[in-house]
PDB file of C-alpha atoms in Angstrom:
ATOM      1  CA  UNK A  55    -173.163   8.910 -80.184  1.00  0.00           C
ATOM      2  CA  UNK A  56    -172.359   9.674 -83.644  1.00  0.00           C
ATOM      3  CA  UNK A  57    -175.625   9.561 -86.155  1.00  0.00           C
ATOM      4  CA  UNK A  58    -173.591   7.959 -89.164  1.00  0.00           C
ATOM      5  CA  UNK A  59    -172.825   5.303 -86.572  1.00  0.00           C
ATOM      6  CA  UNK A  60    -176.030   4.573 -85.596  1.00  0.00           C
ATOM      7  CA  UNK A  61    -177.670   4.001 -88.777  1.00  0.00           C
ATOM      8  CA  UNK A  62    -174.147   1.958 -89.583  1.00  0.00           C
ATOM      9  CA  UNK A  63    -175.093  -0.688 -87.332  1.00  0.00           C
ATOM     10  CA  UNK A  64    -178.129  -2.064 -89.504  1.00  0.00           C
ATOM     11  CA  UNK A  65    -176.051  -2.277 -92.415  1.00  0.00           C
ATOM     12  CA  UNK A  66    -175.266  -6.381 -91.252  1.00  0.00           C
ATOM     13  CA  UNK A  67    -178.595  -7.020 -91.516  1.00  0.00           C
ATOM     14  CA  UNK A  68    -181.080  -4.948 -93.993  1.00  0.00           C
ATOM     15  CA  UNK A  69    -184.933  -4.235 -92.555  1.00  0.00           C
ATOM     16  CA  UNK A  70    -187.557  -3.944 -95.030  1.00  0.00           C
ATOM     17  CA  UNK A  71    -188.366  -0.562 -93.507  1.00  0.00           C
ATOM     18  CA  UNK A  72    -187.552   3.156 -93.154  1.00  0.00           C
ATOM     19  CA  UNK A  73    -185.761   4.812 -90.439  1.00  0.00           C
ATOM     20  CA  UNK A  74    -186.074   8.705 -89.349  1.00  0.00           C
ATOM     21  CA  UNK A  75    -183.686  10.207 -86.995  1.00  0.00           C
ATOM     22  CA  UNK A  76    -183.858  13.423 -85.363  1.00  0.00           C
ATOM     23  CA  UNK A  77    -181.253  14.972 -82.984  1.00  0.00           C
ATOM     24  CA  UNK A  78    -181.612  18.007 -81.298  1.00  0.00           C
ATOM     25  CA  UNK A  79    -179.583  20.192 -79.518  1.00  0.00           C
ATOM     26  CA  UNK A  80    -180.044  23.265 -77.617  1.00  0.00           C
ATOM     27  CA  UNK A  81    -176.996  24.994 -75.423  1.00  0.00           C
ATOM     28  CA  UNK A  82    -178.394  27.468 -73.639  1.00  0.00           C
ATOM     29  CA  UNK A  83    -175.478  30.617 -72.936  1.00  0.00           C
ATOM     30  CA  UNK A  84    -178.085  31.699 -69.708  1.00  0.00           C
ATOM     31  CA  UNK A  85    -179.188  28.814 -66.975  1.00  0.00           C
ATOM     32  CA  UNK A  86    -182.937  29.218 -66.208  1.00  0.00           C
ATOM     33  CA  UNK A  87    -183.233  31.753 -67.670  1.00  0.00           C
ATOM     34  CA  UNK A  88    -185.510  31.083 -71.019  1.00  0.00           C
ATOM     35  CA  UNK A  89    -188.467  28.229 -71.060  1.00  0.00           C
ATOM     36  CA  UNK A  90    -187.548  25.118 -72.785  1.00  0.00           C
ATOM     37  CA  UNK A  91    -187.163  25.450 -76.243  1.00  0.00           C
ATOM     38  CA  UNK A  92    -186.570  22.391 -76.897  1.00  0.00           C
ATOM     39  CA  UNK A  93    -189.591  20.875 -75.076  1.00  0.00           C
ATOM     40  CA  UNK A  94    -191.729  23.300 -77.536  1.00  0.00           C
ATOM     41  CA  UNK A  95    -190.134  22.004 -80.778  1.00  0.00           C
ATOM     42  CA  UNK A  96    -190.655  18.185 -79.881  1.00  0.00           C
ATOM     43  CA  UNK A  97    -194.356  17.910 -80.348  1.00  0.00           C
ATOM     44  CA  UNK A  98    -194.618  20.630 -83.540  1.00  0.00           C
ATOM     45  CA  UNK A  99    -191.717  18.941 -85.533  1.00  0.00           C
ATOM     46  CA  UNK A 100    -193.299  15.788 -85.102  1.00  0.00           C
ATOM     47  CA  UNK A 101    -196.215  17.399 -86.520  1.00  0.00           C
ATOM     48  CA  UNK A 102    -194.245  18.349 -89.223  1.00  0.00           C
ATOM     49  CA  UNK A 103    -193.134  14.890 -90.002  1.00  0.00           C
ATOM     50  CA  UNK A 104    -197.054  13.238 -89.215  1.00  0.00           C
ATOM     51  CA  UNK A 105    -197.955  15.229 -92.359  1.00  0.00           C
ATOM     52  CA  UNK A 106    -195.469  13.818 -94.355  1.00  0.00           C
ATOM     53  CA  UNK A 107    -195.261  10.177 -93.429  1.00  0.00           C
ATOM     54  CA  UNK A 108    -197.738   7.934 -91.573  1.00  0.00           C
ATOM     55  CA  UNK A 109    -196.353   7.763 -87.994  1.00  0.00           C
ATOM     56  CA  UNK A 110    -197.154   4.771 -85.817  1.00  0.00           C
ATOM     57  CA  UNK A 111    -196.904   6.169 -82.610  1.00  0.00           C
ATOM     58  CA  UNK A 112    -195.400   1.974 -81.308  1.00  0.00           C
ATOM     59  CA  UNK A 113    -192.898   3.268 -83.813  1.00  0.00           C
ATOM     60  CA  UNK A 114    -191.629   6.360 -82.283  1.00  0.00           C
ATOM     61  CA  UNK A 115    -188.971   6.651 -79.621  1.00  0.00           C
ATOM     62  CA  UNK A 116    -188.086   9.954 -77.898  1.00  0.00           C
ATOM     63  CA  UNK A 117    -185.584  10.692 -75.802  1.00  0.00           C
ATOM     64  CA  UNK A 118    -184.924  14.056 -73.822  1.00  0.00           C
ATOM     65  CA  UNK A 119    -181.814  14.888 -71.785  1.00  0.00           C
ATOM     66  CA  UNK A 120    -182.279  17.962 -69.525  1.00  0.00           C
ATOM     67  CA  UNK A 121    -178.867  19.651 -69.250  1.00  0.00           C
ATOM     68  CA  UNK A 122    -178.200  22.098 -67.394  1.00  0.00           C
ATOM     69  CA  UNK A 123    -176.271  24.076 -69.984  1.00  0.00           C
ATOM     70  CA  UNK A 124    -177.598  21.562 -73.262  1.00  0.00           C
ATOM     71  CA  UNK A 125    -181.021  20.337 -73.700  1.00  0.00           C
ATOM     72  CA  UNK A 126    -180.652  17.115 -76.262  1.00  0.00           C
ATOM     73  CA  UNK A 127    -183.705  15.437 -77.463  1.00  0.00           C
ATOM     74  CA  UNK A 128    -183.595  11.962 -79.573  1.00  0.00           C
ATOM     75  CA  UNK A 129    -186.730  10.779 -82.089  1.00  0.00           C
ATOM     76  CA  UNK A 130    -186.175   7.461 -84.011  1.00  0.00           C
ATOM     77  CA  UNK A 131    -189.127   6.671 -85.903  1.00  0.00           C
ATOM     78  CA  UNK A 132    -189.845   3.389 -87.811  1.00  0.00           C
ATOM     79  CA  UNK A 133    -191.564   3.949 -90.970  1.00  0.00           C
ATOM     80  CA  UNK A 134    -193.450   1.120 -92.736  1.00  0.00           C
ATOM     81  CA  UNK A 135    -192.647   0.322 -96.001  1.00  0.00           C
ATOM     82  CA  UNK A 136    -196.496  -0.030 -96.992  1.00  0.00           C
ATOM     83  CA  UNK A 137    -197.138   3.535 -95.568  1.00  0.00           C
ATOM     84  CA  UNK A 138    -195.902   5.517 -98.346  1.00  0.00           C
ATOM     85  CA  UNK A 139    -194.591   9.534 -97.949  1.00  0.00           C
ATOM     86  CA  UNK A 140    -197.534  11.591 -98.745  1.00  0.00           C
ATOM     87  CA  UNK A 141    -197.488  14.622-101.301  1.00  0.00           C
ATOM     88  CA  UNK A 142    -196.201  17.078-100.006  1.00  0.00           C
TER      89      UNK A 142
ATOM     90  CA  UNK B 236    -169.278  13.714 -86.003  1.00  0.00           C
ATOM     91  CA  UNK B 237    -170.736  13.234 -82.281  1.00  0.00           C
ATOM     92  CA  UNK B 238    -173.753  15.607 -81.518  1.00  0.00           C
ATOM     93  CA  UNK B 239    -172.020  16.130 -78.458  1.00  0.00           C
ATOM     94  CA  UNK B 240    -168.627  16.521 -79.399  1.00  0.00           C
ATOM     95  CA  UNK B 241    -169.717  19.391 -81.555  1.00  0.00           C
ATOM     96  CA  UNK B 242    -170.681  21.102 -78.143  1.00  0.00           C
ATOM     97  CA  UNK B 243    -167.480  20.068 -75.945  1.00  0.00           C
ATOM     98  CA  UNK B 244    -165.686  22.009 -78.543  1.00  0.00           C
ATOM     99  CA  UNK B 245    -167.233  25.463 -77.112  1.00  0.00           C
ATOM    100  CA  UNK B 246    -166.291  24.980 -73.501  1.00  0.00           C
ATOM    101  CA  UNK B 247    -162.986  26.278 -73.491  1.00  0.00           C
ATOM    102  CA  UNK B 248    -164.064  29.531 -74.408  1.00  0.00           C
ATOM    103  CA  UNK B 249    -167.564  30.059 -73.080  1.00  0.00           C
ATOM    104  CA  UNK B 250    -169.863  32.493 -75.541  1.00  0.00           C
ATOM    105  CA  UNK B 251    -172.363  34.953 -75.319  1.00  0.00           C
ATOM    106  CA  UNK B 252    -175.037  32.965 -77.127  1.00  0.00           C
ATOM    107  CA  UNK B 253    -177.145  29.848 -77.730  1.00  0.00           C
ATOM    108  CA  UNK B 254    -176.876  27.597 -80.057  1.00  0.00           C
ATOM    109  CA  UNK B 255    -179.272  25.216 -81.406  1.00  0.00           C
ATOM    110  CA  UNK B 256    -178.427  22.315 -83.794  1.00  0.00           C
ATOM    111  CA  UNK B 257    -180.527  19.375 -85.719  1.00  0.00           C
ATOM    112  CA  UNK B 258    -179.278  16.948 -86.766  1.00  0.00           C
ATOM    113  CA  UNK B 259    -181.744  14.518 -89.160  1.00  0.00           C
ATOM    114  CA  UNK B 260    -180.867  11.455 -90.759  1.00  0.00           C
ATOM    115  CA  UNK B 261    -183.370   9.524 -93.268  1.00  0.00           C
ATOM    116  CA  UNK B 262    -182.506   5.910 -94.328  1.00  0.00           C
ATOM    117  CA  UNK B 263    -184.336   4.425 -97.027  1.00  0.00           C
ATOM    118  CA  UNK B 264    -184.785   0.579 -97.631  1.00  0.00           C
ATOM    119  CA  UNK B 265    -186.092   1.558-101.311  1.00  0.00           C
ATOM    120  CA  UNK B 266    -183.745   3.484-103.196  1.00  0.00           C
ATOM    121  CA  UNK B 267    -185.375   5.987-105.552  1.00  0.00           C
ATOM    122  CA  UNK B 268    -188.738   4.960-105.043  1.00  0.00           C
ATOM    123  CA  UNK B 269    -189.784   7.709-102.858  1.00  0.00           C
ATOM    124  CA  UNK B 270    -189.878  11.596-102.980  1.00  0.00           C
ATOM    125  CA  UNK B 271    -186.900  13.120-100.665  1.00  0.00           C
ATOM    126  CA  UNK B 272    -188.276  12.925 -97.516  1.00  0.00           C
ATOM    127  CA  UNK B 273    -185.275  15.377 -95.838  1.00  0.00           C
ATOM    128  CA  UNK B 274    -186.003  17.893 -98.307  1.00  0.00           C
ATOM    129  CA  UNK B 275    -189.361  18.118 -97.555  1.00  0.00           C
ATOM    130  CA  UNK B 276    -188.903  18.392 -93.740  1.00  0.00           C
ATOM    131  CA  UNK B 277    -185.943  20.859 -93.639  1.00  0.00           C
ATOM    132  CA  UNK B 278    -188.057  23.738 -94.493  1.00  0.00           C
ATOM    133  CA  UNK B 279    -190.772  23.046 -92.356  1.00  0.00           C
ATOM    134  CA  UNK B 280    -188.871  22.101 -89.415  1.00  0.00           C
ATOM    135  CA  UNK B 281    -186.999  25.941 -89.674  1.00  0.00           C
ATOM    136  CA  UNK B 282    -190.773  27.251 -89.990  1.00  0.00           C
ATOM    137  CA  UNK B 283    -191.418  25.746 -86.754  1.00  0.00           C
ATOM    138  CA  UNK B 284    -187.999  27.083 -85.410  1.00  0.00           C
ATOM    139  CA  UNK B 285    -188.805  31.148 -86.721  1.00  0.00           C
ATOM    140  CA  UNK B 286    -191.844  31.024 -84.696  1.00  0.00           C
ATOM    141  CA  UNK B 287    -190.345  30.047 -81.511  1.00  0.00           C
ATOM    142  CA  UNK B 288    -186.641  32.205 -81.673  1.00  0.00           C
ATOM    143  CA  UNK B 289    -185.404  35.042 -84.285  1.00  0.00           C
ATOM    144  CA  UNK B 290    -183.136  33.709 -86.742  1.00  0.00           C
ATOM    145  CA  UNK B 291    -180.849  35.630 -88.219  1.00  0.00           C
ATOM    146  CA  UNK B 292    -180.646  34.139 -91.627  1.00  0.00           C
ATOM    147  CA  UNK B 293    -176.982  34.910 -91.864  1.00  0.00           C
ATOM    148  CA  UNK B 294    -176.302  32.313 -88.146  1.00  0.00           C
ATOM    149  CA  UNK B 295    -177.986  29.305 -89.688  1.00  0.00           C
ATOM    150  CA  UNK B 296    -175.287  26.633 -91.398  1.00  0.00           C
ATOM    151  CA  UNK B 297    -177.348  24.282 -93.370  1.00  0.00           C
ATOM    152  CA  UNK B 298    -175.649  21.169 -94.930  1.00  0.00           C
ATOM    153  CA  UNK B 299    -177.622  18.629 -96.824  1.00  0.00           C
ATOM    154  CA  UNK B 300    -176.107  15.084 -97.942  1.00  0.00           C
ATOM    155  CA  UNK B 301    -178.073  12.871-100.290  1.00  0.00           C
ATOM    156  CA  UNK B 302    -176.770   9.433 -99.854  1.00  0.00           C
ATOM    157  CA  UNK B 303    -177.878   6.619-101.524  1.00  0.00           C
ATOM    158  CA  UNK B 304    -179.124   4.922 -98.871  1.00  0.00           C
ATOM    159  CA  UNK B 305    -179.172   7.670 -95.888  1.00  0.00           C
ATOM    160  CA  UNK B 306    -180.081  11.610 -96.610  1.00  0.00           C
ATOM    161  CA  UNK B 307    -179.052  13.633 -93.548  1.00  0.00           C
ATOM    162  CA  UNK B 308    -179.467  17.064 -92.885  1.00  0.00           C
ATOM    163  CA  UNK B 309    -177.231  19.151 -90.259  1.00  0.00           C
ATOM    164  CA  UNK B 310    -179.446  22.715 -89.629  1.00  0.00           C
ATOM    165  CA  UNK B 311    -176.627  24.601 -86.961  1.00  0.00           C
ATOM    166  CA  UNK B 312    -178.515  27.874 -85.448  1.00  0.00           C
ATOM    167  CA  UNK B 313    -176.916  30.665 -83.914  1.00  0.00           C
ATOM    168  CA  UNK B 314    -179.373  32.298 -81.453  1.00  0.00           C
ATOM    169  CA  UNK B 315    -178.301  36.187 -80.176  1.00  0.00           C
ATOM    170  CA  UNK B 316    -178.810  36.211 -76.336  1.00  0.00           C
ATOM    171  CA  UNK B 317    -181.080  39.590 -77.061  1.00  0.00           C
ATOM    172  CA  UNK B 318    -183.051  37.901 -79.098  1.00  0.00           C
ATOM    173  CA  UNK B 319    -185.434  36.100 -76.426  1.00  0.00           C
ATOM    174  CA  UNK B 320    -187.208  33.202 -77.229  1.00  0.00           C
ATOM    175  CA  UNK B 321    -190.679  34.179 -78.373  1.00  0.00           C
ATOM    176  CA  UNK B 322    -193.413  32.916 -76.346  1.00  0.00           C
ATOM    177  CA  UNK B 323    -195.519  29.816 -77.192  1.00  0.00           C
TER     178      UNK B 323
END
């Protein structure tokens, strides 16, 4: 699934809202062999976005493929248009 | 560009290494009225990677698109298979 093409698909109909999308991918050269990397970077780069923006967690969709050679993990978050990015 | 395309293309000639790769896309439904969300996340989403792997600074491809509606960030990590995965 292509990432341009996803967001393409709204453009019939315009929300009154923000979209984040994350993909991320981890090929791993060695089976087994290393813990899940990208298990560990879910939950802290979604703490690294909570700072940022005010994260409705009805709003959040994850989605993790366990590979045996590629780990993929999918966040789509729905930002509010009334919840405004913080300062940084 | 597919996420997992981009990985297909490597298994012709399998390679002593892992690769990591995020891909984050930020569509806004108010142009210009908010701070660039992407840029604020790309360096703290490669803090969060350095404490989990070493990154050689000289494997990571960064590309950054500001759109007018959609900002997206591609972050493509090399990882060196002797540099283990630090743990949590």
């Amino acid at each position: 699934m292509s990432i341009f093409r996803f967001f393409n698909k709204q453009s019939s109909a315009p929300l009154a809202r923000e979209r984040l999308q994350i993909l991320l991918a981890h090929e791993r050269a060695t089976v087994g062999g290393q813990s899940d990397l990208v298990a560990k970077l879910r939950e802290e780069i979604l703490a690294v976005i909570a700072k940022h923006v005010q994260i409705d967690s009805d709003k959040v969709v994850v989605k993790m493929d366990r590979g045996e050679n590629v780990s993929t993990l999918e966040v789509d978050i729905e930002i509010p248009l009334d919840a405004n990015v913080k300062a940084a």
